[in-house]
Amino acid sequence: YTAKTTRNAAVIFDEAALARQLEQNQLSIALVLAVDRDEFVVHYQPKVDLATGAHLGFEALVRWQHPKLGLLPPGRFLPLMEGTQLIRGMSRAVIATVGRDLCAWKTAGFRPGTISINLPEILLLDEEGYDMLAAAIRDNGLDWKDFAVEITEDVFLNRRAEQMFDTVARFRKHGVSVSLDDFGTGFASLVHLRDFPFDELKIDRSFVSGIGADPRSEQIVRAMIDLSRNLGKRCVAEGIETEEQRRFLLDCGCEIGQGYLFAKPQSTTLAGEYLTKKSSAPRRSAAECKPQR
Ligand code: C2E
Ligand code: MG
Ligand code: MG
Ligand code: MG
């Protein structure tokens, strides 16, 4: 009897797992076609001055416009791309889109500020990430300094981390700011913090959301801000949702942030409207960037 129950339970479990697996497989197959079908879109979330609310730049965040399922967040498809070459095609599409959008905004007289791109480690291991950005800059008449690069601390797990440091150093030589993203959630140690050549430390939302709710999170946030300031790095808090969190961060000495309190990630069109509101009057020559075709 027990054996039979166990067997039945096993069958039920297997069916659910199988259904999930089939769903993932279907997504994976569609993902292979997504680059060719140009289904990746980029949303932009403002980075703001926490004291004044002034606009400083955008973080570019990829979404997948799935033909049937609608707009999917990266959490739904990035894990499926891990360890595959698909992430290269997606990144190329994202960087090309950002280049075009940035050029259009500048041509319209806006001041979009610096655009941060999330670069996966696979693109730091060879020349490709560097070349993609160089191409976007060349094709749209942009400047290296228009860009920032965000790298998650997981890159330190890679045995070839040294190689990535070289790529990072090349970016920085051009004046591209390098951020350490999701700090405190992965495997970065203080050794990495000491030796890794970066400009900005991003405090992960999981700590920021504890402000006002969890005293231990507050202490950790305070310590991270002190640490980055003492190391001479810029500090950016992500996922700010309440006025209390903004106040706390500012009081601790963190001057830059992102979060729903200010703006959600938004489409190119809406981000453009956001810029219109922020910089009421278009300024300077419309020829600030000249596409080279
Ligand atoms: P991330 O780089 O740490 O980006 C911050 C995430 O927090 C974004 O999620 C953003 O939408 C979300 N967020 C920002 N403010 C708030 C807030 O106030 N409340 C809440 N609840 N969430 C907030 P998203 O867009 O789903 O991206 C998730 C992750 O996917 C990113 O984390 C990044 O690691 C990765 N990712 C996004 N775009 C790209 C890309 O183009 N290339 C690569 N390689 N990875 C990307
Ligand atoms: Mg990021
Ligand atoms: Mg982050
Ligand atoms: Mg994060």
Coordinates of C-alpha atoms and ligand atoms in Angstrom, one line a residue:
Y1 CA 0.0 0.0 0.0
T2 CA 2.7 2.4 1.0
A3 CA 4.7 1.5 -2.1
K4 CA 1.6 2.2 -4.3
T5 CA 1.0 5.6 -2.6
T6 CA 4.6 6.5 -3.1
R7 CA 4.4 5.5 -6.7
N8 CA 1.3 7.6 -7.2
A9 CA 2.8 10.5 -5.5
A10 CA 5.9 10.1 -7.7
V11 CA 3.7 10.2 -10.8
I12 CA 1.8 13.3 -9.7
F13 CA 5.1 15.1 -8.9
D14 CA 6.6 14.0 -12.2
E15 CA 3.7 15.4 -14.2
A16 CA 4.0 18.8 -12.6
A17 CA 7.7 18.9 -13.1
L18 CA 7.3 17.7 -16.7
A19 CA 4.8 20.5 -17.4
R20 CA 7.2 23.0 -16.0
Q21 CA 10.0 21.6 -18.0
L22 CA 8.0 21.7 -21.2
E23 CA 7.1 25.3 -20.6
Q24 CA 10.8 26.2 -20.0
N25 CA 11.8 24.3 -23.1
Q26 CA 9.2 26.2 -25.2
L27 CA 10.5 29.5 -23.8
S28 CA 14.1 28.4 -24.6
I29 CA 13.2 27.6 -28.2
A30 CA 11.4 30.9 -28.7
L31 CA 14.4 32.6 -27.1
V32 CA 16.7 31.2 -29.9
L33 CA 14.5 33.1 -32.4
A34 CA 14.1 36.2 -30.3
V35 CA 17.2 38.0 -31.5
D36 CA 16.5 37.4 -35.2
R37 CA 12.9 38.5 -34.7
D38 CA 14.1 41.6 -32.9
E39 CA 11.9 40.9 -29.8
F40 CA 14.1 42.5 -27.2
V41 CA 13.2 45.9 -26.0
V42 CA 15.0 48.2 -23.5
H43 CA 13.4 50.0 -20.7
Y44 CA 15.1 52.9 -18.9
Q45 CA 15.1 53.6 -15.2
P46 CA 16.3 57.1 -14.0
K47 CA 19.2 57.5 -11.6
V48 CA 18.5 60.6 -9.5
D49 CA 20.2 62.9 -7.1
L50 CA 18.7 61.9 -3.8
A51 CA 18.9 65.5 -2.4
T52 CA 17.3 67.4 -5.3
G53 CA 15.6 64.8 -7.4
A54 CA 17.7 66.0 -10.4
H55 CA 18.1 63.5 -13.3
L56 CA 21.6 62.0 -13.6
G57 CA 21.2 59.2 -16.1
F58 CA 19.4 56.0 -16.9
E59 CA 20.0 52.3 -16.3
A60 CA 19.1 50.2 -19.4
L61 CA 17.1 47.1 -18.5
V62 CA 16.2 44.5 -21.1
R63 CA 12.7 43.0 -21.6
W64 CA 11.5 40.4 -24.0
Q65 CA 8.4 41.1 -26.0
H66 CA 7.2 37.6 -26.3
P67 CA 4.6 37.2 -29.1
K68 CA 2.1 35.4 -26.9
L69 CA 3.1 36.0 -23.3
G70 CA 3.7 39.7 -23.6
L71 CA 6.5 41.7 -22.0
L72 CA 8.7 39.4 -19.9
P73 CA 11.1 40.7 -17.2
P74 CA 14.7 39.4 -17.3
G75 CA 14.1 37.1 -14.4
R76 CA 11.9 35.0 -16.8
F77 CA 14.5 34.5 -19.5
L78 CA 18.1 35.4 -18.4
P79 CA 18.4 32.2 -16.4
L80 CA 17.5 30.2 -19.5
M81 CA 20.3 31.9 -21.4
E82 CA 23.0 31.2 -18.8
G83 CA 25.9 29.3 -20.2
T84 CA 24.6 29.7 -23.8
Q85 CA 25.8 32.0 -26.6
L86 CA 22.3 33.5 -26.8
I87 CA 23.3 36.2 -24.3
R88 CA 25.7 37.6 -26.8
G89 CA 23.0 38.3 -29.4
M90 CA 20.7 39.7 -26.8
S91 CA 23.4 42.0 -25.5
R92 CA 24.3 43.2 -29.0
A93 CA 20.6 44.1 -29.5
V94 CA 20.4 45.9 -26.2
I95 CA 23.6 47.9 -26.8
A96 CA 22.6 48.8 -30.3
T97 CA 19.1 50.0 -29.2
V98 CA 20.6 52.1 -26.4
G99 CA 23.0 53.7 -28.9
R100 CA 20.1 54.7 -31.2
D101 CA 17.9 55.9 -28.3
L102 CA 20.7 57.9 -26.8
C103 CA 21.5 59.6 -30.2
A104 CA 17.8 60.4 -30.7
W105 CA 17.5 62.0 -27.3
K106 CA 20.6 64.0 -27.7
T107 CA 19.6 65.1 -31.2
A108 CA 16.3 66.3 -29.7
G109 CA 18.2 68.5 -27.3
F110 CA 17.7 66.4 -24.2
R111 CA 20.2 65.7 -21.5
P112 CA 19.8 62.0 -20.9
G113 CA 22.9 61.8 -18.8
T114 CA 25.0 58.6 -18.5
I115 CA 23.4 55.3 -19.6
S116 CA 24.3 52.3 -17.5
I117 CA 24.5 48.9 -19.3
N118 CA 24.4 45.6 -17.5
L119 CA 27.2 43.5 -18.9
P120 CA 27.3 39.8 -18.4
E121 CA 30.6 38.2 -17.6
I122 CA 30.8 36.3 -20.8
L123 CA 31.2 39.6 -22.6
L124 CA 34.0 40.6 -20.4
L125 CA 36.1 37.5 -21.0
D126 CA 36.9 38.5 -24.6
E127 CA 36.8 41.6 -26.7
E128 CA 33.2 41.4 -27.6
G129 CA 31.5 43.5 -25.0
Y130 CA 34.1 46.2 -25.6
D131 CA 33.6 46.0 -29.4
M132 CA 29.8 46.1 -29.1
L133 CA 30.0 49.4 -27.1
A134 CA 32.7 50.8 -29.4
A135 CA 30.4 50.0 -32.4
A136 CA 27.4 51.7 -30.8
I137 CA 29.5 54.8 -30.0
R138 CA 30.9 54.9 -33.6
D139 CA 27.6 54.3 -35.4
N140 CA 25.7 56.9 -33.4
G141 CA 28.4 59.6 -33.0
L142 CA 28.4 59.1 -29.2
D143 CA 31.1 59.4 -26.6
W144 CA 32.5 56.7 -24.3
K145 CA 31.6 59.0 -21.4
D146 CA 28.0 58.7 -22.3
F147 CA 28.1 55.1 -20.9
A148 CA 28.6 53.3 -17.7
V149 CA 28.9 49.6 -17.2
E150 CA 27.4 47.5 -14.4
I151 CA 29.0 44.2 -13.4
T152 CA 27.6 41.9 -10.8
E153 CA 30.0 40.6 -8.1
D154 CA 29.5 37.0 -9.4
V155 CA 32.2 37.7 -11.9
F156 CA 34.7 37.2 -9.1
L157 CA 33.7 33.5 -9.1
N158 CA 35.1 33.0 -12.5
R159 CA 38.6 31.5 -12.6
R160 CA 39.5 34.0 -15.4
A161 CA 38.5 37.0 -13.3
E162 CA 41.9 38.6 -14.1
Q163 CA 41.0 38.6 -17.8
M164 CA 37.8 40.6 -17.0
F165 CA 39.8 43.1 -15.0
D166 CA 41.7 43.9 -18.2
T167 CA 38.5 44.6 -20.1
V168 CA 37.3 46.7 -17.2
A169 CA 40.5 48.7 -17.2
R170 CA 40.1 49.4 -20.9
F171 CA 36.6 50.8 -20.3
R172 CA 37.8 53.0 -17.5
K173 CA 40.7 54.4 -19.6
H174 CA 38.0 55.8 -21.9
G175 CA 36.2 57.4 -19.0
V176 CA 33.4 54.7 -18.8
S177 CA 32.3 54.4 -15.2
V178 CA 32.3 50.9 -13.8
S179 CA 29.7 49.8 -11.2
L180 CA 29.8 46.8 -8.9
D181 CA 26.1 45.8 -9.0
D182 CA 24.0 43.9 -6.4
F183 CA 26.8 44.3 -3.9
G184 CA 26.5 42.1 -0.8
T185 CA 24.2 39.5 -2.4
G186 CA 26.8 37.3 -4.1
F187 CA 30.3 36.2 -3.6
A188 CA 32.4 39.3 -3.6
S189 CA 34.8 39.4 -0.7
L190 CA 36.5 42.4 0.8
V191 CA 39.6 41.4 -1.1
H192 CA 37.7 42.0 -4.4
L193 CA 36.4 45.3 -3.1
R194 CA 40.0 46.3 -2.4
D195 CA 41.6 45.1 -5.7
F196 CA 38.8 45.4 -8.3
P197 CA 39.1 48.7 -10.3
F198 CA 35.7 50.2 -10.1
D199 CA 34.0 53.6 -9.7
E200 CA 30.6 53.0 -8.2
L201 CA 29.1 50.6 -5.7
K202 CA 25.4 49.7 -6.0
I203 CA 23.6 48.7 -2.8
D204 CA 21.1 46.0 -3.6
R205 CA 17.4 46.4 -3.2
S206 CA 17.3 43.6 -0.7
F207 CA 19.1 45.8 1.8
V208 CA 17.4 49.0 0.9
S209 CA 13.9 47.5 1.3
G210 CA 14.9 46.7 4.9
I211 CA 15.2 50.4 5.8
G212 CA 12.4 51.3 8.1
A213 CA 11.6 47.7 8.8
D214 CA 14.8 45.8 9.8
P215 CA 17.4 47.5 12.0
R216 CA 20.1 45.0 10.9
S217 CA 19.5 45.9 7.2
E218 CA 19.9 49.5 8.2
Q219 CA 23.2 48.9 9.9
I220 CA 24.5 47.0 6.9
V221 CA 23.4 49.8 4.6
R222 CA 25.1 52.3 6.8
A223 CA 28.3 50.3 6.8
M224 CA 28.3 49.8 3.0
I225 CA 27.9 53.5 2.5
D226 CA 30.8 54.3 4.9
L227 CA 32.9 51.6 3.2
S228 CA 32.3 52.9 -0.3
R229 CA 32.9 56.5 0.7
N230 CA 36.1 55.6 2.5
L231 CA 37.3 53.7 -0.6
G232 CA 36.6 56.8 -2.6
K233 CA 33.8 55.2 -4.6
R234 CA 30.4 56.6 -5.6
C235 CA 27.5 54.9 -3.8
V236 CA 24.1 54.3 -5.5
A237 CA 21.1 52.7 -3.8
E238 CA 18.7 50.7 -5.8
G239 CA 15.0 49.9 -5.2
I240 CA 14.1 53.0 -3.2
E241 CA 10.3 52.9 -2.7
T242 CA 9.6 55.1 0.3
E243 CA 10.4 58.7 1.4
E244 CA 11.8 57.2 4.6
Q245 CA 14.3 55.1 2.7
R246 CA 15.4 58.2 0.7
R247 CA 15.9 60.2 3.8
F248 CA 17.8 57.5 5.6
L249 CA 20.2 57.0 2.7
L250 CA 20.8 60.7 2.3
D251 CA 21.5 61.0 6.0
C252 CA 24.0 58.2 5.8
G253 CA 25.8 60.0 3.0
C254 CA 24.5 58.1 -0.1
E255 CA 23.7 60.7 -2.7
I256 CA 22.4 58.8 -5.7
G257 CA 19.6 56.3 -6.1
Q258 CA 17.0 54.6 -8.2
G259 CA 13.6 53.2 -7.4
Y260 CA 9.9 53.3 -7.9
L261 CA 9.7 56.3 -5.5
F262 CA 11.2 58.3 -8.4
A263 CA 10.3 56.3 -11.5
K264 CA 9.9 52.8 -12.7
P265 CA 11.8 51.5 -15.7
Q266 CA 9.9 52.8 -18.7
S267 CA 9.9 52.5 -22.5
T268 CA 12.0 54.7 -24.8
T269 CA 9.0 56.9 -25.5
L270 CA 8.0 57.4 -21.9
A271 CA 11.7 57.9 -20.9
G272 CA 11.8 60.6 -23.5
E273 CA 8.7 62.2 -22.0
Y274 CA 10.3 62.0 -18.6
L275 CA 13.3 63.9 -20.0
T276 CA 11.0 66.5 -21.5
K277 CA 9.5 67.2 -18.1
K278 CA 12.9 67.2 -16.4
S279 CA 14.6 69.6 -18.7
S280 CA 11.6 71.8 -19.6
A281 CA 13.6 73.6 -22.3
P282 CA 15.7 71.8 -24.9
R283 CA 19.1 73.3 -24.9
R284 CA 22.3 73.6 -27.0
S285 CA 22.7 72.6 -30.6
A286 CA 20.7 69.8 -32.0
A287 CA 23.8 68.6 -33.7
E288 CA 25.4 67.4 -30.5
C289 CA 25.7 64.0 -31.9
K290 CA 26.3 63.3 -35.6
P291 CA 25.5 59.8 -36.8
Q292 CA 28.3 58.5 -39.1
R293 CA 26.8 56.3 -41.7
Ligands
C2E1 P1 19.8 45.0 -11.6 O1 20.8 45.4 -12.6 O2 20.2 45.0 -10.2 O3 18.5 46.0 -11.8 C1 17.7 46.4 -10.8 C2 16.4 45.7 -10.8 O4 15.5 46.2 -9.8 C3 15.5 45.9 -12.1 O5 14.8 44.7 -12.3 C4 14.6 47.0 -11.7 O6 13.4 47.0 -12.5 C5 14.3 46.7 -10.3 N1 13.9 47.8 -9.5 C6 14.3 49.1 -9.6 N2 13.8 49.9 -8.7 C7 12.9 49.1 -8.0 C8 12.0 49.4 -6.9 O7 11.8 50.5 -6.4 N3 11.2 48.3 -6.5 C9 11.3 47.1 -7.0 N4 10.5 46.1 -6.6 N5 12.2 46.8 -8.1 C10 12.9 47.8 -8.5 P2 14.7 44.0 -13.7 O8 14.5 45.0 -14.8 O9 13.7 42.9 -13.6 O10 16.1 43.4 -13.9 C11 16.6 42.3 -13.1 C12 18.0 42.0 -13.4 O11 18.2 41.5 -14.7 C13 18.9 43.2 -13.3 O12 19.2 43.5 -12.0 C14 20.1 42.8 -14.1 O13 21.0 42.0 -13.3 C15 19.5 41.9 -15.1 N6 19.4 42.6 -16.4 C16 18.6 43.6 -16.8 N7 18.8 44.0 -18.0 C17 19.9 43.4 -18.5 C18 20.7 43.4 -19.7 O14 20.4 44.2 -20.6 N8 21.8 42.6 -19.8 C19 22.1 41.7 -18.7 N9 23.2 40.9 -18.9 N10 21.4 41.7 -17.6 C20 20.3 42.5 -17.4
MG2 MG 22.2 46.8 -12.8
MG3 MG 21.5 46.2 -9.2
MG4 MG 19.7 44.1 -7.8

